[in-house]
Tab-separated table of C-alpha atoms in Angstrom:
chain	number	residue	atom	x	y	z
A	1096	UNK	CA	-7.303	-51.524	75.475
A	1097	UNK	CA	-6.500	-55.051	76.919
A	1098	UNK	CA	-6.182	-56.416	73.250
A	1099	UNK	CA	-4.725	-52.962	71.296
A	1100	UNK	CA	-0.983	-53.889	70.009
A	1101	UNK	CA	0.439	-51.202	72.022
A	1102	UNK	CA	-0.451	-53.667	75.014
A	1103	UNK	CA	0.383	-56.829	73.004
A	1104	UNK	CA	4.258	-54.903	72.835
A	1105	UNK	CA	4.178	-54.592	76.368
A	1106	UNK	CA	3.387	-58.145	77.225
A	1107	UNK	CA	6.141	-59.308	74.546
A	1108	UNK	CA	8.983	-57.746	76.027
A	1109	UNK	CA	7.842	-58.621	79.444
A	1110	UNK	CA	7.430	-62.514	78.269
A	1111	UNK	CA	10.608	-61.436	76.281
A	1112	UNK	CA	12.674	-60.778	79.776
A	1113	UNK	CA	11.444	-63.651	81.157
A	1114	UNK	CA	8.902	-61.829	83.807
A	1115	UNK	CA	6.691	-64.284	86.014
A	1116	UNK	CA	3.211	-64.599	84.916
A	1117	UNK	CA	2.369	-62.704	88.504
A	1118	UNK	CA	4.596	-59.782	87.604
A	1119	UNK	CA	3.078	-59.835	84.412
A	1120	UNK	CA	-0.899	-59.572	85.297
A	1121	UNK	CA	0.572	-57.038	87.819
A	1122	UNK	CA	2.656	-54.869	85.614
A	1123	UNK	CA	-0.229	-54.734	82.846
A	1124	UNK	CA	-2.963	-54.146	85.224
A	1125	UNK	CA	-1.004	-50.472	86.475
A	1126	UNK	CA	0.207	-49.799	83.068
A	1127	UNK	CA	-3.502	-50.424	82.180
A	1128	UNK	CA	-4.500	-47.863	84.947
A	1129	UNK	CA	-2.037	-45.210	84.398
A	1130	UNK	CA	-3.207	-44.800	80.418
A	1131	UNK	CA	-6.805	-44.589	81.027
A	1132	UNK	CA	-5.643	-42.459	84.023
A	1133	UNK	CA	-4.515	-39.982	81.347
A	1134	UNK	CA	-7.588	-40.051	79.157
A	1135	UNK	CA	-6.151	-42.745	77.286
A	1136	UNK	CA	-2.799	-40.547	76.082
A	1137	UNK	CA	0.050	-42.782	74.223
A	1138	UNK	CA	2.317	-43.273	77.006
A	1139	UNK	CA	5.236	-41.917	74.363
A	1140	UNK	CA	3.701	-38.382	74.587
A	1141	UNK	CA	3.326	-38.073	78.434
A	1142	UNK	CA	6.103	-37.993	80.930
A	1143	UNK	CA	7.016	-37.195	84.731
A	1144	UNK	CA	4.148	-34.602	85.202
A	1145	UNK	CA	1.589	-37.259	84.538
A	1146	UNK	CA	3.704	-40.013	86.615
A	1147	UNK	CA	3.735	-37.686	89.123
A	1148	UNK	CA	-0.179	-36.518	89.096
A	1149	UNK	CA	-0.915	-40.832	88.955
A	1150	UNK	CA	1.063	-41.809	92.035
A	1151	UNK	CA	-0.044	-39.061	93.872
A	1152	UNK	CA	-3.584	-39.861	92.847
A	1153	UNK	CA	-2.804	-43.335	94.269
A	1154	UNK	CA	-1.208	-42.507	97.553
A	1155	UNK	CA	-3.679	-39.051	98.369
A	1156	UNK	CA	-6.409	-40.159	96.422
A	1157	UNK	CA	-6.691	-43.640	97.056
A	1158	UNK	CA	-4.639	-44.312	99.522
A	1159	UNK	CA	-2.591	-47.301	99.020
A	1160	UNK	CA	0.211	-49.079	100.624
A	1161	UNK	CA	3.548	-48.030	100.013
A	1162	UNK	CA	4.288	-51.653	98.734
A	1163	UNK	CA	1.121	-50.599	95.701
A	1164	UNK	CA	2.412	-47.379	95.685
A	1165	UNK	CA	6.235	-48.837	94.233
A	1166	UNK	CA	4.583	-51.534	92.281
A	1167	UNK	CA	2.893	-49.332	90.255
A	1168	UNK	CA	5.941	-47.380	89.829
A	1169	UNK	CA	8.059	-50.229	88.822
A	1170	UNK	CA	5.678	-50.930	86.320
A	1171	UNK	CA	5.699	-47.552	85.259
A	1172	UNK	CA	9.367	-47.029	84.627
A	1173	UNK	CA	9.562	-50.746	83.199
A	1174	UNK	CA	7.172	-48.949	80.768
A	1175	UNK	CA	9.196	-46.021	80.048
A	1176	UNK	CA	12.622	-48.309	79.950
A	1177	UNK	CA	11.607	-51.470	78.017
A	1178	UNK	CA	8.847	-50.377	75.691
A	1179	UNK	CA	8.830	-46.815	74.873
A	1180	UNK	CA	12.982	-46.557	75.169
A	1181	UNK	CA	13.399	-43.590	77.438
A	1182	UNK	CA	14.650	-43.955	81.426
A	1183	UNK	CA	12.971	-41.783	83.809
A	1184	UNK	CA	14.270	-39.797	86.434
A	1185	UNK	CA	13.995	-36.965	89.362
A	1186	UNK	CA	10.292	-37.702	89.684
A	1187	UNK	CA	8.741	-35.803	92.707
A	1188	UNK	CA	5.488	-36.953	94.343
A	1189	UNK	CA	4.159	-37.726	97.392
A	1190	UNK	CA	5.781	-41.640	98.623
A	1191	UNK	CA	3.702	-43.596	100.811
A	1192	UNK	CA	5.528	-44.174	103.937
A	1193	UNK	CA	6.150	-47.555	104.711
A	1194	UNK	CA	5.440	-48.327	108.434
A	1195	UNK	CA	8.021	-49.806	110.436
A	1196	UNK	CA	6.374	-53.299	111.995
A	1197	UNK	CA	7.508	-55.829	113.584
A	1198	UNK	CA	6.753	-59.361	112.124
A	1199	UNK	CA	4.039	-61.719	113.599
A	1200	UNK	CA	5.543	-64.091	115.391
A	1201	UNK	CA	3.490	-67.208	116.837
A	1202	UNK	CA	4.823	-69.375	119.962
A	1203	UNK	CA	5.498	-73.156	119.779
A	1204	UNK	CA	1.965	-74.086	120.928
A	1205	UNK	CA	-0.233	-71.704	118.661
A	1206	UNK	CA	1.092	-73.223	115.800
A	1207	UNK	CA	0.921	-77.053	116.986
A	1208	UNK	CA	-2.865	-75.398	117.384
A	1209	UNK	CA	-2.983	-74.553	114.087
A	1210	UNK	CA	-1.552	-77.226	112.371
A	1211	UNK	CA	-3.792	-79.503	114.765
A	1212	UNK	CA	-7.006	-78.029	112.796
A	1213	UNK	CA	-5.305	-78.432	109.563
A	1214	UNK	CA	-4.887	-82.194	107.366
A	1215	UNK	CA	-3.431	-83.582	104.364
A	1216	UNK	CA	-1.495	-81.527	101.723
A	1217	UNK	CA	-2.604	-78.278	104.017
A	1218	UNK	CA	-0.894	-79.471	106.726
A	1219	UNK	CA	1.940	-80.578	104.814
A	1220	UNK	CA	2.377	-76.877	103.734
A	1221	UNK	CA	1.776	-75.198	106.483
A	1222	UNK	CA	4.477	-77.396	108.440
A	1223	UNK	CA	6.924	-76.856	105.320
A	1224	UNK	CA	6.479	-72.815	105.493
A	1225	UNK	CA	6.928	-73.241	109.429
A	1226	UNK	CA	9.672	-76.294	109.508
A	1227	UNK	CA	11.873	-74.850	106.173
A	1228	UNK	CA	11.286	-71.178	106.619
A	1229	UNK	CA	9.538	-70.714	102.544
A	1230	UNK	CA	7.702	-68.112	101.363
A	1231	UNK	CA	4.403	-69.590	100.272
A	1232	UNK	CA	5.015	-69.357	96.667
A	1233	UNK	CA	8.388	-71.014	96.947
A	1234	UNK	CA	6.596	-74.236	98.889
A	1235	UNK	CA	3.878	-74.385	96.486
A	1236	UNK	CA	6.398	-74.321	93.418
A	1237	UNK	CA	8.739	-77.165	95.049
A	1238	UNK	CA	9.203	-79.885	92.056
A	1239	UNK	CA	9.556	-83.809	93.420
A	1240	UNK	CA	13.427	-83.436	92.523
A	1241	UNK	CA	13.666	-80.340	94.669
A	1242	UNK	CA	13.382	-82.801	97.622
A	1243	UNK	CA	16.357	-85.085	98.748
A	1244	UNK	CA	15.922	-87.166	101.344
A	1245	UNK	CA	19.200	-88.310	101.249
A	1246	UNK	CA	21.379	-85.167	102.423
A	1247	UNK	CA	17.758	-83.842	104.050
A	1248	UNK	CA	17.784	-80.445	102.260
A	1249	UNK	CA	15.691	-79.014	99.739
A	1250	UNK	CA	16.059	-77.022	96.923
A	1251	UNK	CA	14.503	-73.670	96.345
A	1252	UNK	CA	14.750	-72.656	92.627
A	1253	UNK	CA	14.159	-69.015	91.779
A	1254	UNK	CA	13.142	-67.829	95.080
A	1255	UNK	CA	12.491	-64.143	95.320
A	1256	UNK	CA	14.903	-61.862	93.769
A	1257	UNK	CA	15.764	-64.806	91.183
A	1258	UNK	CA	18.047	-66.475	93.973
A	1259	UNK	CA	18.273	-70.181	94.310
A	1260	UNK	CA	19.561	-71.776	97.474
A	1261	UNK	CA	19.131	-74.561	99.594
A	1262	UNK	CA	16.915	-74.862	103.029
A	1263	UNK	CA	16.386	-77.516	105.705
A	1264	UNK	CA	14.404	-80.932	105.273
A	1265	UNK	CA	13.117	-81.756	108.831
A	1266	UNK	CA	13.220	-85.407	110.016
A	1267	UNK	CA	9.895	-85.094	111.197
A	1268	UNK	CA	8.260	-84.071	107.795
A	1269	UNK	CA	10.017	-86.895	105.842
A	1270	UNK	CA	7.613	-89.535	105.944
A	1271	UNK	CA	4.591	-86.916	105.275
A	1272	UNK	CA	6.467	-85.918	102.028
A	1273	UNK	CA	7.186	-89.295	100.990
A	1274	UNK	CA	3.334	-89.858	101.439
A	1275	UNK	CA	2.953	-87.015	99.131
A	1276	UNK	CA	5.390	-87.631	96.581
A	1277	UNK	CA	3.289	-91.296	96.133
A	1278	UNK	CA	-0.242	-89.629	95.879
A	1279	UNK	CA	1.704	-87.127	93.349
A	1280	UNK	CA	2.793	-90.286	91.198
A	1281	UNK	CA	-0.080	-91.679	90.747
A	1282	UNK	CA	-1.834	-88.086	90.131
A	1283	UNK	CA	1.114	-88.627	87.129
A	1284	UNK	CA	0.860	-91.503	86.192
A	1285	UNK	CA	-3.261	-91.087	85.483
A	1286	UNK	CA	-2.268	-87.879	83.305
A	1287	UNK	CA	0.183	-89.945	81.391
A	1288	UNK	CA	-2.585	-92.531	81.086
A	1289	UNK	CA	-4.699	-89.830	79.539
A	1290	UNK	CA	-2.047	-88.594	77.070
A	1291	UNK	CA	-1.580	-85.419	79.229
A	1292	UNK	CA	1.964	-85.401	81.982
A	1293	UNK	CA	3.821	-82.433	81.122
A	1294	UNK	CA	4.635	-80.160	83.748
A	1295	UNK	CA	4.345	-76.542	83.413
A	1296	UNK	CA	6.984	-74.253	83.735
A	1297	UNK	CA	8.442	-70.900	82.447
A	1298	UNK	CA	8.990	-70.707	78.769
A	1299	UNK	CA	13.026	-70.563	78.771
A	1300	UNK	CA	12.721	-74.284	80.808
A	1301	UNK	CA	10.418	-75.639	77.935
A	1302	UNK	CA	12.839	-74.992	75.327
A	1303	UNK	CA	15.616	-76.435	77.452
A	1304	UNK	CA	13.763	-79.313	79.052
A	1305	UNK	CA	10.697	-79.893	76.783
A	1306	UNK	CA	11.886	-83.511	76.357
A	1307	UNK	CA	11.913	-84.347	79.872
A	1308	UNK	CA	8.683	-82.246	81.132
A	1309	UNK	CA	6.741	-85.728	81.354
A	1310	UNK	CA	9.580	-87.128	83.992
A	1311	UNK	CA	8.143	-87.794	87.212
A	1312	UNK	CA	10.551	-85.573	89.378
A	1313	UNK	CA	9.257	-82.199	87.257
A	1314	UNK	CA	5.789	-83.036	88.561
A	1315	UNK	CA	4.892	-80.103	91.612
A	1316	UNK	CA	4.830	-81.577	94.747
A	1317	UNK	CA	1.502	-79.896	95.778
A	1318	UNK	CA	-0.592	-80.545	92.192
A	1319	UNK	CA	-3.426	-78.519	91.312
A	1320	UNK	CA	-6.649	-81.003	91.045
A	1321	UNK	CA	-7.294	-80.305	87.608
A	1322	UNK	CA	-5.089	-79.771	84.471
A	1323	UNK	CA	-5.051	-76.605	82.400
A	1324	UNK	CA	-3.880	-74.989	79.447
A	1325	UNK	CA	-0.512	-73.167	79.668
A	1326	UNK	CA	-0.445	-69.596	79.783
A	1327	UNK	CA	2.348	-68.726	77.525
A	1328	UNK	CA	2.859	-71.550	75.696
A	1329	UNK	CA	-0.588	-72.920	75.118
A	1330	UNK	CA	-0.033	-76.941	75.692
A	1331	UNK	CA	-1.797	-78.906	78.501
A	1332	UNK	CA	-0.377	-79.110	82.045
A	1333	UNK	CA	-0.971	-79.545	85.681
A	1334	UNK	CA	-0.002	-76.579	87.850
A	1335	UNK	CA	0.743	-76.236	90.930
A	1336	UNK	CA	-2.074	-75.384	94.203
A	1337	UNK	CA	-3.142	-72.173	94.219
A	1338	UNK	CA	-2.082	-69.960	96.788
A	1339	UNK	CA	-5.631	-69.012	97.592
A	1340	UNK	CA	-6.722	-72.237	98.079
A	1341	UNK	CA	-4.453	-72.477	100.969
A	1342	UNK	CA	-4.638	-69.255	102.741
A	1343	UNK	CA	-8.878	-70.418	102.759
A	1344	UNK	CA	-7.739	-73.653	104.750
A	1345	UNK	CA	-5.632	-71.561	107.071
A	1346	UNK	CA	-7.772	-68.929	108.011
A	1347	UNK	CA	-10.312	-71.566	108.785
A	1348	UNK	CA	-7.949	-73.529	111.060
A	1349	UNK	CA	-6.343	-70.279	113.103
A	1350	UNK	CA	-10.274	-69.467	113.490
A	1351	UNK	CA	-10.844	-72.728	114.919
A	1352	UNK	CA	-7.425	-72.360	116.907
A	1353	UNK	CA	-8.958	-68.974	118.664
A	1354	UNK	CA	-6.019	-66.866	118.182
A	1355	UNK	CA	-5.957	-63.520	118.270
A	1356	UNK	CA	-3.157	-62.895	115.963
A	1357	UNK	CA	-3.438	-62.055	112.256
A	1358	UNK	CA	-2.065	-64.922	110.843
A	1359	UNK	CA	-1.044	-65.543	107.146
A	1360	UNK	CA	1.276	-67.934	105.245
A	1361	UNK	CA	3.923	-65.281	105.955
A	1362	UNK	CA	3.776	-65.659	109.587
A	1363	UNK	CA	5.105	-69.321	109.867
A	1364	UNK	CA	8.289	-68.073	107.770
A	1365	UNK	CA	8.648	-65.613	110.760
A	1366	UNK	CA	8.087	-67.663	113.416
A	1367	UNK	CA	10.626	-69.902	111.244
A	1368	UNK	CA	13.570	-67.016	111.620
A	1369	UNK	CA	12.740	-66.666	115.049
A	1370	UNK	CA	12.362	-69.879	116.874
A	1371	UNK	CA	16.414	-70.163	115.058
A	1372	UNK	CA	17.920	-67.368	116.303
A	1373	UNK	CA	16.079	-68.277	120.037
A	1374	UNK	CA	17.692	-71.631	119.583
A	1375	UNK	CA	21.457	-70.457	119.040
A	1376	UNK	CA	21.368	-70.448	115.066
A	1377	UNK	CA	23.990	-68.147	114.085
A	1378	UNK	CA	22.513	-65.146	112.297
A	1379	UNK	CA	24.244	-66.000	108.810
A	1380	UNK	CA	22.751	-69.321	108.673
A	1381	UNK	CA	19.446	-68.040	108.910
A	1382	UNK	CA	20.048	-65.624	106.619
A	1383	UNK	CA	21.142	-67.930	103.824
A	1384	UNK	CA	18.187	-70.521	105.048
A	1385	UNK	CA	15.783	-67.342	104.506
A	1386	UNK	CA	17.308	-66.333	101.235
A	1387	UNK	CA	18.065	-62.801	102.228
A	1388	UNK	CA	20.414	-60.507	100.630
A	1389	UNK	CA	20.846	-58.338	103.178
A	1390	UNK	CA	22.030	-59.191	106.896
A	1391	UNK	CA	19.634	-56.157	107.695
A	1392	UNK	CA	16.238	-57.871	106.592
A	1393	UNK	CA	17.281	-60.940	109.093
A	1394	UNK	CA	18.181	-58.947	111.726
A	1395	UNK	CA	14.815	-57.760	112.223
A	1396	UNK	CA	14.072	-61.222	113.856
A	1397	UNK	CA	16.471	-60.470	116.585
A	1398	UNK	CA	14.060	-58.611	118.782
A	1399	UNK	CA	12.815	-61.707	120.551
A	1400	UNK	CA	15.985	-63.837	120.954
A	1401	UNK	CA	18.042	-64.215	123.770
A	1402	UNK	CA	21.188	-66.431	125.028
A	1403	UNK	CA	22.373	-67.714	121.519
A	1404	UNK	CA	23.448	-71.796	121.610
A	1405	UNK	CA	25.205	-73.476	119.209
A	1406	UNK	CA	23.771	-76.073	116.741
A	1407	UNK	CA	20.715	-75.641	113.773
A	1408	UNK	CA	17.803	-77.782	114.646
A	1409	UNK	CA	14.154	-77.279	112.518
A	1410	UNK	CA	11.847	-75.839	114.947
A	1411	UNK	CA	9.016	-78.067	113.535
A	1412	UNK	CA	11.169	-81.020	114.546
A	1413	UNK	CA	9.763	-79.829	118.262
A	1414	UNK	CA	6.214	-80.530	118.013
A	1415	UNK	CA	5.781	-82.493	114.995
């Protein structure tokens, strides 16, 4: 099935709307699942009885999260929508229920812990997902001209939801990135040596860019070690660190820390929001810093704060 053309159609028009390659491998893999699901029906001759029977197969069955349970359906009705041309509506199965949790949130001194058994580019990140408040992704796809030094901001270009916006640069991390931007330019300037340098990014940037790609400042700041062939658009490049690759280093350092606390890439971002709002940051301006849409997501942070002072200081700028 992975190579029929019916699948071929459905990775064109997700290539075709500009879908990341993660939303992509995701989409195909339920789409995948929900066919053979079906005995391996044409997705044209089924409808909301057989969406139905799948997601409650996945939720009683199988039991998955609510977040699965949604990202299968989002694939699903991109299905329906995109490919086969018909919207779907008024389904009725059984919805995971998405527990209400509050966020991990670690104290000023578990993360100097943590960052004390971390080194190099993994500390780096782990200080730019606590100090700037990034989702992981976002830090690992920072570009060298996301970074200015000058007005000590940086730049986060298609965060989640497609949103750019801009987030602190804390003092104390500016002569670690500079470090990093010089081992990145020489990482460069060996591919260039080598007749390779292009950076990879999404097709729609290629055709608008393709003639600066080699530039230094479209390099990622955080370089995989070895160059690959692109995805989409088949030329050589060097990606960015994989996510995994980090979340190894980390567990490894909060075992080493002895903390109790489940603790993921995630959890600096929270502890990000939160150390703010405990220092006086007004609400909004974490908000935009986070990226959120919705004053609602941020204000879930609030459940730890208490007198509010003026003035936005990065909380790694206290123990870095």
């Amino acid at each position: 099935m992975a190579g029929s053309p019916f699948m071929h159609q459905v990775r064109t028009e997700l290539r075709t709307r500009q879908y990341s390659i993660r939303t992509e491998k995701s989409y195909m893999y339920w789409i995948r699942w929900f066919i053979r699901f079906n005995d391996l029906r044409h997705p044209a001759d089924m409808g909301n009885s057989e969406i139905e029977r799948f997601l409650n197969h996945l939720a009683i069955n199988r039991e998955v999260s609510a977040a699965t349970q949604n990202q299968a359906l989002c694939a699903i009705i991109f299905l329906y929508r995109y490919v086969i041309g018909r919207e779907i509506s008024e389904l009725r199965y059984q919805s995971t229920r998405t527990p209400k949790r509050m966020p991990t949130v670690l104290c000023e001194h578990e993360v100097k812990v943590i960052l004390s058994h971390l080194s190099g580019k993994y500390w780096l990140i782990a200080a730019i997902l606590y100090g700037c408040g990034l989702r992981i992704q976002e830090a690992l796809s920072l570009r060298i001209k996301d970074i200015d030094f000058d007005s000590k901001s940086i730049f986060v270009f298609n965060g989640k939801g497609g949103k750019d916006r801009y987030t602190l640069l804390p003092e104390s991390l500016i002569i670690p990135l500079a470090d990093q931007i010089k081992t990145v330019r020489q990482v460069h300037r060996k591919d260039l040596d080598e007749g390779a340098g292009m950076a990879s990014v999404p097709p729609a940037l290629l055709r608008k860019y393709k003639g600066a790609l080699k530039l230094y400042g479209w390099q990622f700041l955080f370089p995989s070690s070895h160059r690959c062939i692109h995805p989409y658009d088949g030329y050589v490049c060097r990606h960015h660190l994989h996510a995994t690759a980090f979340s190894r280093k980390l567990r490894e350092a909060v075992r080493a820390s002895d903390i109790a606390k489940r603790v993921t890439a995630h959890t600096f971002r929270h502890s990000f929001a939160t150390r703010l709002l405990e220092n006086g940051t007004d609400i909004r301006t974490v908000q935009e810093l986070l990226g959120h849409t919705d004053l609602r997501t941020t204000e879930i942070y609030t459940h730890v704060i208490g007198d509010r002072r003026a003035g936005t200081k990065s909380p790694v700028d206290f123990i870095v």
